[in-house]
Short mmCIF file of C-alpha atoms in Angstrom, two decimals:
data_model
loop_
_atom_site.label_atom_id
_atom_site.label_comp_id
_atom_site.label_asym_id
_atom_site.label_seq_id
_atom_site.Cartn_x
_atom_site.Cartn_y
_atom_site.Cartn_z
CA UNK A 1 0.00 0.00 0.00
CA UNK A 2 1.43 3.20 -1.18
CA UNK A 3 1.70 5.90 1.73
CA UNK A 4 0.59 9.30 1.08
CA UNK A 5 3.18 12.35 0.16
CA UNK A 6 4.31 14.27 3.03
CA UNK A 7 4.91 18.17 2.10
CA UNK A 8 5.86 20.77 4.47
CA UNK A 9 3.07 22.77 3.50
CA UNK A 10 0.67 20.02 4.56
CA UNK A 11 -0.77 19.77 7.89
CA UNK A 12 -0.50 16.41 9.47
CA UNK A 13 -3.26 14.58 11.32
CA UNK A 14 -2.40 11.72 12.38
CA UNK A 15 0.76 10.70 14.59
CA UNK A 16 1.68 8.29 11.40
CA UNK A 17 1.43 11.03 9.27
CA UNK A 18 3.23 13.50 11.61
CA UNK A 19 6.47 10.39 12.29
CA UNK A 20 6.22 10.17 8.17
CA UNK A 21 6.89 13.93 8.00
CA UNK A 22 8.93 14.33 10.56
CA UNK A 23 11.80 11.37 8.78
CA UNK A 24 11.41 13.03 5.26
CA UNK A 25 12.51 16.36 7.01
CA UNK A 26 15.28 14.47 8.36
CA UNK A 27 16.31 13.03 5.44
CA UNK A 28 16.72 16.25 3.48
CA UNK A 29 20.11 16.86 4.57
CA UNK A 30 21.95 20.13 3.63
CA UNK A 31 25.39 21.59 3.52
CA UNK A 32 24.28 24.41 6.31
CA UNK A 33 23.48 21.48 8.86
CA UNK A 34 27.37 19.69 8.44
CA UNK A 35 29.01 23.51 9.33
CA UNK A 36 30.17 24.04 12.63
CA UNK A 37 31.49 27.31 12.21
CA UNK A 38 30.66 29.51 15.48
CA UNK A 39 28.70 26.76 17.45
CA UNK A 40 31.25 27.43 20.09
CA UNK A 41 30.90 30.81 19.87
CA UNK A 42 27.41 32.88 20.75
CA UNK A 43 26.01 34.72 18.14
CA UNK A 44 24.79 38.12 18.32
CA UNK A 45 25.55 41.66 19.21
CA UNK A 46 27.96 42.12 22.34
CA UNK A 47 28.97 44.90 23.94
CA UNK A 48 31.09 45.19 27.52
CA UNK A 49 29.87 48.07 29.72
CA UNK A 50 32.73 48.66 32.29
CA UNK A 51 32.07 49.62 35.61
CA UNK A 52 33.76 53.26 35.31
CA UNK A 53 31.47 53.46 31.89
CA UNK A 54 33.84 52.96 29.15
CA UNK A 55 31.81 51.14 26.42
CA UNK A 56 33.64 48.13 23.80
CA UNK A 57 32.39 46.31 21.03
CA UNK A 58 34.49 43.07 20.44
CA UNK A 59 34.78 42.46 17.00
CA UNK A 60 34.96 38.43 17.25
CA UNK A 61 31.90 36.80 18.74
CA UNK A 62 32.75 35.34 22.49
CA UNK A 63 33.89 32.39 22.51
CA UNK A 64 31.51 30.44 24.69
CA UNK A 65 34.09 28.44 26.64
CA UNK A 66 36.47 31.51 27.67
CA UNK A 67 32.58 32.60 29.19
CA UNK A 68 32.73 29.90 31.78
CA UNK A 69 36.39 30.02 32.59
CA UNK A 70 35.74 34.26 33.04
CA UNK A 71 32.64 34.36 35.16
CA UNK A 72 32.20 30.81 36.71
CA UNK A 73 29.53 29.97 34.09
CA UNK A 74 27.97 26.04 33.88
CA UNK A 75 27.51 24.72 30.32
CA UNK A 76 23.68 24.65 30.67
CA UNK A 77 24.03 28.25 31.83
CA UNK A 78 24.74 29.13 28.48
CA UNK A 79 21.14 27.93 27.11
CA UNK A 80 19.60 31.07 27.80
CA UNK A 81 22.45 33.51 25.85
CA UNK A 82 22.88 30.99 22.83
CA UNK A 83 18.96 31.17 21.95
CA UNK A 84 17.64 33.89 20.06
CA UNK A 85 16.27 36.71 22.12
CA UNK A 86 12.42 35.82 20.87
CA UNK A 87 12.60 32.21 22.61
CA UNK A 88 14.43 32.84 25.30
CA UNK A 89 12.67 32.40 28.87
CA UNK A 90 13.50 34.96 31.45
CA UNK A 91 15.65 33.98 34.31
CA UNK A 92 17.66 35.30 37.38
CA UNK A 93 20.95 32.83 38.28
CA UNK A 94 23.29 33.61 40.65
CA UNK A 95 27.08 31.97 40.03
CA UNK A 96 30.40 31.68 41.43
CA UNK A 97 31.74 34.95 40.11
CA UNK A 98 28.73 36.52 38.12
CA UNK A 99 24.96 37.21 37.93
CA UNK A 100 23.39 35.91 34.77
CA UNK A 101 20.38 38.09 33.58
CA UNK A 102 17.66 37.03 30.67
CA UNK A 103 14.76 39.58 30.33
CA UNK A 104 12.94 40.37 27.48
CA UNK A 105 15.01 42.99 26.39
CA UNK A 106 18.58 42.09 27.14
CA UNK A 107 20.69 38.90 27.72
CA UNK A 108 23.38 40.10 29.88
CA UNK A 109 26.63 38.27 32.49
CA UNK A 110 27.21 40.85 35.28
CA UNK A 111 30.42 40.64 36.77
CA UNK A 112 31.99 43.28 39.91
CA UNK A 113 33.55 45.12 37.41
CA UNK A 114 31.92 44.69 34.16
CA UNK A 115 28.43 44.23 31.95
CA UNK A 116 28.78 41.90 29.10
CA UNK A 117 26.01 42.51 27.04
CA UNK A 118 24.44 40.19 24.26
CA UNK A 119 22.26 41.86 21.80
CA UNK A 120 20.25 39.97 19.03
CA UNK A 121 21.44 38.29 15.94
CA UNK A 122 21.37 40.81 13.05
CA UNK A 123 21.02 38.15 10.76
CA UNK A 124 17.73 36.08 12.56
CA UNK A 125 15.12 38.89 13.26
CA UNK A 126 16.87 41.57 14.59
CA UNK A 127 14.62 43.40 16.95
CA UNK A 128 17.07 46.63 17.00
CA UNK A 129 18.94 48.15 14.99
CA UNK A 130 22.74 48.96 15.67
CA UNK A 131 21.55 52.12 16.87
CA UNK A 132 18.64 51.48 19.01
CA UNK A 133 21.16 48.96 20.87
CA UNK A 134 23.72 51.82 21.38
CA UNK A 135 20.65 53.53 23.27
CA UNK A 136 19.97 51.20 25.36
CA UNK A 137 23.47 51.02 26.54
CA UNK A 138 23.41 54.73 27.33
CA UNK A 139 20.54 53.76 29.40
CA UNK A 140 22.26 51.59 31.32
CA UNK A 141 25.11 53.68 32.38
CA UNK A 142 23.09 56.95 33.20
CA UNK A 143 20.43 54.76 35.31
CA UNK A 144 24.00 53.16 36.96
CA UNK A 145 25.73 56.44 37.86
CA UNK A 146 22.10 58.21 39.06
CA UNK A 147 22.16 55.12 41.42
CA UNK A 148 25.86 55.80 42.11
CA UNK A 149 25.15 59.47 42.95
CA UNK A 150 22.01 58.59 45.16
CA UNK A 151 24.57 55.50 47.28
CA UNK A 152 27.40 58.40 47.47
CA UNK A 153 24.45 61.01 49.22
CA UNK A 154 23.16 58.66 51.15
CA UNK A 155 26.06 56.85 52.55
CA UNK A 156 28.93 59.83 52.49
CA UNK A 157 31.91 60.11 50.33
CA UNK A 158 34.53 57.26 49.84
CA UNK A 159 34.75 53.28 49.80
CA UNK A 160 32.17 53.19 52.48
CA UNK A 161 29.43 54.98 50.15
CA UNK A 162 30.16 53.57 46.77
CA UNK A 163 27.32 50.88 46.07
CA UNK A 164 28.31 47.57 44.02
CA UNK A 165 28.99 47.76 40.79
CA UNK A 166 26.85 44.82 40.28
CA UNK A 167 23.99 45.63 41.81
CA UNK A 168 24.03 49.14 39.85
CA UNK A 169 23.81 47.10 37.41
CA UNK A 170 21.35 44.60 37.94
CA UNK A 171 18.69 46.87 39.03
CA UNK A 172 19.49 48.98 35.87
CA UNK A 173 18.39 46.50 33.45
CA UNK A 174 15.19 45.64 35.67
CA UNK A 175 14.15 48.44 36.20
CA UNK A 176 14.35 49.23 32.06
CA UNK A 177 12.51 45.81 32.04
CA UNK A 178 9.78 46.82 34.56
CA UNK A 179 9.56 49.94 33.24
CA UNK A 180 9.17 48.91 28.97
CA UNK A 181 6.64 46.02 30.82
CA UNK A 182 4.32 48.77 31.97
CA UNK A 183 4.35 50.89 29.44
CA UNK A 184 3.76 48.32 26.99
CA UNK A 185 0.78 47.41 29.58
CA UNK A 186 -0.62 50.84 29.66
CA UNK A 187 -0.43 50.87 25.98
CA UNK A 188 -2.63 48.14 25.56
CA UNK A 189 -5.22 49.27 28.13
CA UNK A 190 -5.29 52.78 26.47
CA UNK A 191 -5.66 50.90 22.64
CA UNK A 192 -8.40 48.08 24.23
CA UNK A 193 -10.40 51.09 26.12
CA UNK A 194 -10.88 53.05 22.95
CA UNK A 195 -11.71 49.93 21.17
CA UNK A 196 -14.82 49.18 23.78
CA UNK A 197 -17.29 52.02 23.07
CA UNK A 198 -16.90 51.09 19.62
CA UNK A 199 -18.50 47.59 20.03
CA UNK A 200 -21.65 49.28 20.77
CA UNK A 201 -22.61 50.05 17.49
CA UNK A 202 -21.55 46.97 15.90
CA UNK A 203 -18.65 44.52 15.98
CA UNK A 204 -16.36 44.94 12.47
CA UNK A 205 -13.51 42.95 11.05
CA UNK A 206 -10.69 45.72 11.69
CA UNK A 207 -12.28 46.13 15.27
CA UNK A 208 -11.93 42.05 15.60
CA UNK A 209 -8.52 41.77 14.71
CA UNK A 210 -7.54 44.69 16.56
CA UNK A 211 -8.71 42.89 19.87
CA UNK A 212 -7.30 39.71 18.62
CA UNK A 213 -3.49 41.27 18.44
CA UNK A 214 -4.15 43.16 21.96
CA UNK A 215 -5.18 39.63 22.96
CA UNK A 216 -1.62 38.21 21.81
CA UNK A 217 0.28 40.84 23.11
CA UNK A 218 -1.03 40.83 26.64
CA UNK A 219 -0.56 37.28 26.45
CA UNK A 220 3.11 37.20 25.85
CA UNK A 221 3.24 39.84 27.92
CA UNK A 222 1.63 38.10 31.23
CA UNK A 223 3.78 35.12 30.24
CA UNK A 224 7.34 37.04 30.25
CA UNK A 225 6.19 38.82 33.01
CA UNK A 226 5.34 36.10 35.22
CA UNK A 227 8.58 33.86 34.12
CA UNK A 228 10.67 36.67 35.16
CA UNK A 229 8.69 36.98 38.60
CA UNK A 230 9.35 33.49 39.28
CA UNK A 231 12.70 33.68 38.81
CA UNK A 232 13.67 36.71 40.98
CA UNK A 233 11.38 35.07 43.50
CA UNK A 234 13.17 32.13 43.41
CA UNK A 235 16.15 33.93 44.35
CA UNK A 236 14.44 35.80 46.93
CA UNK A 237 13.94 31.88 48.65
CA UNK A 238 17.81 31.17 48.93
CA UNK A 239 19.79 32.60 51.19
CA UNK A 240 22.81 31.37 49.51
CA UNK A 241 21.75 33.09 46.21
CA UNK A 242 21.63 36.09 47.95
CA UNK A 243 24.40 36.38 49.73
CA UNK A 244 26.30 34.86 46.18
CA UNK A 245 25.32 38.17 44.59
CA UNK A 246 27.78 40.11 46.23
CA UNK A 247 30.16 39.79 43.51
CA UNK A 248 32.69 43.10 44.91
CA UNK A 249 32.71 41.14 48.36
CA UNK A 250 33.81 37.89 46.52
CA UNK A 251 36.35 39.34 44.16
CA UNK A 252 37.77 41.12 47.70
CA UNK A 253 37.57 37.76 49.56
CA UNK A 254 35.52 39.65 52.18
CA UNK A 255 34.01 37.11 54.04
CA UNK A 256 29.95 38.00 55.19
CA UNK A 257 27.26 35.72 56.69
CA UNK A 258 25.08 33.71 55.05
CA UNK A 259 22.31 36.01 56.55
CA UNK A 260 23.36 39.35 55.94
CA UNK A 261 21.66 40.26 52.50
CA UNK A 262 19.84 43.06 53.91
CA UNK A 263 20.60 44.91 50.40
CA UNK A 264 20.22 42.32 48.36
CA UNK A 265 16.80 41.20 49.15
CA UNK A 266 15.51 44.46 49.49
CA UNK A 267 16.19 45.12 45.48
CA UNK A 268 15.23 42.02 44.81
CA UNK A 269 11.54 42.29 46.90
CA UNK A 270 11.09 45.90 45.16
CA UNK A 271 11.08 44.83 41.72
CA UNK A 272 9.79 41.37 42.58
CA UNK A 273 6.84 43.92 43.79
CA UNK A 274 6.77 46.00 40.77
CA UNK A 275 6.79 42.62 38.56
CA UNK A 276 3.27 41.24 40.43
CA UNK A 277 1.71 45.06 39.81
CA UNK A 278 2.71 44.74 36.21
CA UNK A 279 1.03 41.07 36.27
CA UNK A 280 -2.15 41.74 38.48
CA UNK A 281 -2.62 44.52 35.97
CA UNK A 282 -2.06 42.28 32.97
CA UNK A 283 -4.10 39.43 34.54
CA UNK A 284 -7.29 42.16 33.96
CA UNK A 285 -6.85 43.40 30.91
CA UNK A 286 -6.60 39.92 30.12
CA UNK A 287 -10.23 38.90 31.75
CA UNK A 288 -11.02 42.09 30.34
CA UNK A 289 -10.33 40.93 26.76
CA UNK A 290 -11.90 37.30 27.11
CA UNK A 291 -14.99 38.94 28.62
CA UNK A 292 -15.09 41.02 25.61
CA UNK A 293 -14.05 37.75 23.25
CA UNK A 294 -17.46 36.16 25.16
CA UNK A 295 -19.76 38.72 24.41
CA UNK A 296 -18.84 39.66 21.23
CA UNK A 297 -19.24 35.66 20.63
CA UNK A 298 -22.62 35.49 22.34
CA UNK A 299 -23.97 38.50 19.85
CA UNK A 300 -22.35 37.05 17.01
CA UNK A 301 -23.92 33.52 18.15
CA UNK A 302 -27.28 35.54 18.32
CA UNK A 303 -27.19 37.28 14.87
CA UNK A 304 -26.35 33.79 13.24
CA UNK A 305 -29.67 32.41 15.22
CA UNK A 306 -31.61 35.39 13.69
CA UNK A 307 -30.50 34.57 10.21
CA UNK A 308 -31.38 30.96 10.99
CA UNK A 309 -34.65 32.00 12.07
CA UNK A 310 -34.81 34.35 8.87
CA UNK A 311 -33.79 31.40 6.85
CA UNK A 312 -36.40 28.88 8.15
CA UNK A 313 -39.29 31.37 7.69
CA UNK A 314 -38.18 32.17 3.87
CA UNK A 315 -37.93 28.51 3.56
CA UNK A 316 -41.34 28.04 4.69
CA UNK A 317 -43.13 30.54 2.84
CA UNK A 318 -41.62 29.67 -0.35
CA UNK A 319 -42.69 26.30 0.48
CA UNK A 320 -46.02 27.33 0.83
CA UNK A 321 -45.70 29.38 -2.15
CA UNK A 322 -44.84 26.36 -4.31
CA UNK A 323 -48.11 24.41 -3.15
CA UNK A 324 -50.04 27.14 -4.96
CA UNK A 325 -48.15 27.57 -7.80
CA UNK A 326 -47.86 24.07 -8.51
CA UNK A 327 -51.75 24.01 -8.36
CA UNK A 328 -51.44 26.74 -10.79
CA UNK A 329 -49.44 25.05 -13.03
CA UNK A 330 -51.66 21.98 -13.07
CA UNK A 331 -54.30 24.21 -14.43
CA UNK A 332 -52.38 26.23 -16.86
CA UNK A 333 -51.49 23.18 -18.80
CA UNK A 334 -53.42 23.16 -22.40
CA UNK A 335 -54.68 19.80 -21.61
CA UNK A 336 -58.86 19.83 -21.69
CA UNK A 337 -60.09 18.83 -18.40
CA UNK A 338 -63.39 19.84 -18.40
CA UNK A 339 -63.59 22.14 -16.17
CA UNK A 340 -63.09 24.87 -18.23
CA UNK A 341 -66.62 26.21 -18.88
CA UNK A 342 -67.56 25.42 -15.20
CA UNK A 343 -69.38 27.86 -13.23
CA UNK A 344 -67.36 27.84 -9.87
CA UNK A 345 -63.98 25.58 -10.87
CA UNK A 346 -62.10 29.25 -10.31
CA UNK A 347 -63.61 30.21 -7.02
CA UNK A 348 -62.87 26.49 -6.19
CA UNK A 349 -59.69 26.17 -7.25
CA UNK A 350 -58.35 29.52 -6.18
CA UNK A 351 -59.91 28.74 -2.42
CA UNK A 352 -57.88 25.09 -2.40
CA UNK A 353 -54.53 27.11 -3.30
CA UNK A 354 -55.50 29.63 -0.71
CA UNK A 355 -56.00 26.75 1.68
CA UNK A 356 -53.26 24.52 0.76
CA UNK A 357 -50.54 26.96 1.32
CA UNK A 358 -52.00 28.69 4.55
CA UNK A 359 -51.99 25.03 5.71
CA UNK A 360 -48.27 24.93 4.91
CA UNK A 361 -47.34 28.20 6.56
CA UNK A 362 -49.68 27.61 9.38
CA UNK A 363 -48.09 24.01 9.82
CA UNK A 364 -44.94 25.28 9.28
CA UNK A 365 -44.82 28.38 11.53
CA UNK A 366 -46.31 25.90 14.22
CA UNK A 367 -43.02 23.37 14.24
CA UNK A 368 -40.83 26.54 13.83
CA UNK A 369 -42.25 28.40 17.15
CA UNK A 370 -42.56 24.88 18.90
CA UNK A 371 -38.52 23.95 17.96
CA UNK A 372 -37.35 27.23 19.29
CA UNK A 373 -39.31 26.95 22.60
CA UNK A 374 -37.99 23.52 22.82
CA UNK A 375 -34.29 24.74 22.37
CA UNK A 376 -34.08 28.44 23.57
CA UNK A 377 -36.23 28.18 26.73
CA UNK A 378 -35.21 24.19 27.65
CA UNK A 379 -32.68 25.56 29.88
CA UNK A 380 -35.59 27.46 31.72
CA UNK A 381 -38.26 24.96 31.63
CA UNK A 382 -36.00 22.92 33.59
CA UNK A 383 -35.21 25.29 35.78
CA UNK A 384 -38.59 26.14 36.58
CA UNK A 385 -39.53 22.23 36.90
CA UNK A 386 -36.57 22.08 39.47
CA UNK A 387 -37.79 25.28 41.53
CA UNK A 388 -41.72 24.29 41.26
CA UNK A 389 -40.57 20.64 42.66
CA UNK A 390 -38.10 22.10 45.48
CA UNK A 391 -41.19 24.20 46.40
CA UNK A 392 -43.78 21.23 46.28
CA UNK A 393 -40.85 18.97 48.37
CA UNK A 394 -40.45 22.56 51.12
CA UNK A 395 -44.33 22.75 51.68
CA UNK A 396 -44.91 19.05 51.83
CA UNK A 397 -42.12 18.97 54.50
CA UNK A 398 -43.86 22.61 56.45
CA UNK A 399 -47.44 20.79 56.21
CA UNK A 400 -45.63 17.43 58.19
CA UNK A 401 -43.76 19.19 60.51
CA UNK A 402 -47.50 21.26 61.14
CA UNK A 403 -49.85 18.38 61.31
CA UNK A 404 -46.91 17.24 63.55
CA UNK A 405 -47.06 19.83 66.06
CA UNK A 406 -50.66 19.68 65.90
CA UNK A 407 -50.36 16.32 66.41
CA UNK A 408 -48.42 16.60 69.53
CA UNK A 409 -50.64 19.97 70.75
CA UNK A 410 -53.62 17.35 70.63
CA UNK A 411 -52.11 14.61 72.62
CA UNK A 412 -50.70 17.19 74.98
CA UNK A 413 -54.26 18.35 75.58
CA UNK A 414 -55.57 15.54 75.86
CA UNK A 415 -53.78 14.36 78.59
CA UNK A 416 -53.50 17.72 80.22
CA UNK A 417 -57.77 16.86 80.16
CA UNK A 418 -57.15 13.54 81.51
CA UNK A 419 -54.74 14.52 84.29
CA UNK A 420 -57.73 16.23 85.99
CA UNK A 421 -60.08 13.12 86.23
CA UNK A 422 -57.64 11.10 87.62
CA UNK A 423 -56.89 12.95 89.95
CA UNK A 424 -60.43 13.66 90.98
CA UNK A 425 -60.92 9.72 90.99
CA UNK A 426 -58.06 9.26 93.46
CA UNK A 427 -59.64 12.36 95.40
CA UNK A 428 -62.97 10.51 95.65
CA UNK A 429 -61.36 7.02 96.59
CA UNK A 430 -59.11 8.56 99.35
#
């Protein structure tokens, strides 16, 4: 038996047809899969920030193994920076001698002294240009030495004052994360809010698919945002993470307790705070959406039963019509029946098309009204046969309990009657 042709335009049913697809794929074998130029080396963009703010742009991609001999990197720490920017999921890790940030925006190894920095691949769906990338780098160090300036007033002048370089830099790129996540956010509410009042006088295809992409967006959204929450949470649990992030401390072989994390935590709980307002907000323009996705279904649902209905009645008049015109038609033939020079054959056989087809509509407008009670109002039939019987059960159960106490109020009095006469009787004997 000769098996179908698998195509990879064709959509597969079946898991035969999907395992059938699946080995021609693997089959097709081409040059690009036998290169291994650059798998040891991460593609993409990367710039160094430096802690004193001096930008470079190597010109050779970074060799992935001089990353884990330079910052204390595993192998499967690498997963996140080696996969394009679109599928990567955001994460928090803390390691021996750097902080490893994913977000939706950057990919980026913290060390105490430096900010390596991988931007997309130009060459797979580049979400920035060259330029756009340069500006986010700018933000980076101005966000950095605002937070330098506010550790230097609040602390005093020297050593003493000067906050980590690492944790300037960590709460740089989150809080350019938080801060695209809201906007983004508020975006959306702003777009679906003006979209609403529109719905009100009728639901069109632009107004559709512009709900559809808000719908998508959110989505993604409220899924980045919440993988990223998890993450820094996740930190937030381990006190050995935390105190790990000290990076300046490490590189200084200052010892410090595996409880003091005072400043770590507290970075970590603000944006971790920031990340669940973001997400709550989400979350409801989400429910927002699908309780707009449910109505506009229910109208649409109801406009489709009006045409039904619309349909069904055309239907049955021009069913109705057809009785009378084929009765027409039977006596328009030029065939001699006889009852051409009859008195009353007209009256008669107008009145029997008359009557035929008011039968039919009358008939058919009967079935029609009598299916759509049946199916609309079924729901509420048997809701009102459920109440009606509750009720009938509640009053049967009132009328016991009353003929009960009755009950018991006439045996009561009746002995309260008797008490008396026997008590007479043992008067009258003593």
């Amino acid at each position: 038996m000769s098996r179908p042709e698998h195509g990879l335009g064709q959509m597969t049913y079946t898991r035969q047809d999907l395992m059938g697809w699946w080995h021609k794929a693997a089959r097709e074998l081409s040059p690009a899969d036998l290169s291994w130029e650059n798998r040891d080396h991460l593609r993409g963009r990367c710039t160094i920030i430096l802690s004193d703010g001096e930008v470079t742009k190597p010109e050779e991609p970074y060799s992935k193994q001089a990353l884990i001999d330079e910052f204390g990197l595993q192998p499967r720490d690498l997963r996140a920076l080696d996969a394009h920017i679109l599928d990567v999921r955001p994460s928090l890790l803390v390691c021996k001698r750097s902080i490893l940030l994913c977000t939706p925006i950057c990919r980026a190894v913290i060390s105490h002294d430096r900010i390596v920095l991988f931007g997309d691949d130009p060459t797979r769906l580049p979400l920035c240009s060259e330029e756009e990338q340069d500006e986010l780098v700018e933000a980076i160090i101005e966000i950095s030495d605002h937070l330098d300036v506010i550790a230097r007033s609040t602390l005093g002048e020297g050593p003493a004052g000067k906050a980590p370089f690492e944790f300037r830099a960590l709460e740089s790129l989150l809080l350019l994360t938080v801060r695209g996540f809201k906007i983004v956010s508020s975006n959306l509410e702003a777009r679906v809010h003006k979209i609403i009042p529109q719905l009100r006088f009728g639901v069109s295809p632009a107004e559709l698919k512009e709900l559809l992409e808000s719908k998508r967006t959110i989505e993604d959204c409220l899924y980045s945002g919440r993988a990223l929450q998890t993450a820094v949470s996740a930190v937030l649990g381990e006190d050995e993470d935390l105190v790990g992030m000290y990076l300046t401390d490490k590189f200084n072989k200052i010892p410090r307790d595996v409880e003091d994390h005072q400043t770590a935590e507290l970075l970590l709980e603000y944006y971790e705070r920031r990340l669940d307002e973001s997400n709550e907000a989400a979350v409801r323009m989400s429910s927002l959406l699908s309780d707009i996705d449910s109505n506009i279904s229910l109208v649409l649902a109801s406009t489709r039963v009006k045409l039904q209905n619309l349909e069904l009645q055309t239907a049955i008049t021009t069913l109705a019509l057809g009785a009378g015109t084929a009765l027409a038609g039977f006596f328009g033939m030029n065939l001699v029946s006889g009852y051409e020079n009859h008195p009353v054959a007209f009256y008669y056989a107008v009145g029997a098309g008359v009557g035929s087809m008011a039968a039919i509509m009358l008939i058919g407008w009967a079935r029609l009204v009598r299916a759509r009670r049946s199916q609309l109002f079924l729901g509420n039939s048997l809701r009102e046969r459920e109440h009606h019987r509750m009720s009938a059960i509640r009053a049967s159960k009132r009328r016991e309990r009353r003929l009960e106490r009755l009950g018991c109020d006439a045996v009561a009095a009746k002995e309260a009657n008797e008490e008396p006469l026997g008590t007479k009787k043992n008067g009258t004997e003593m």
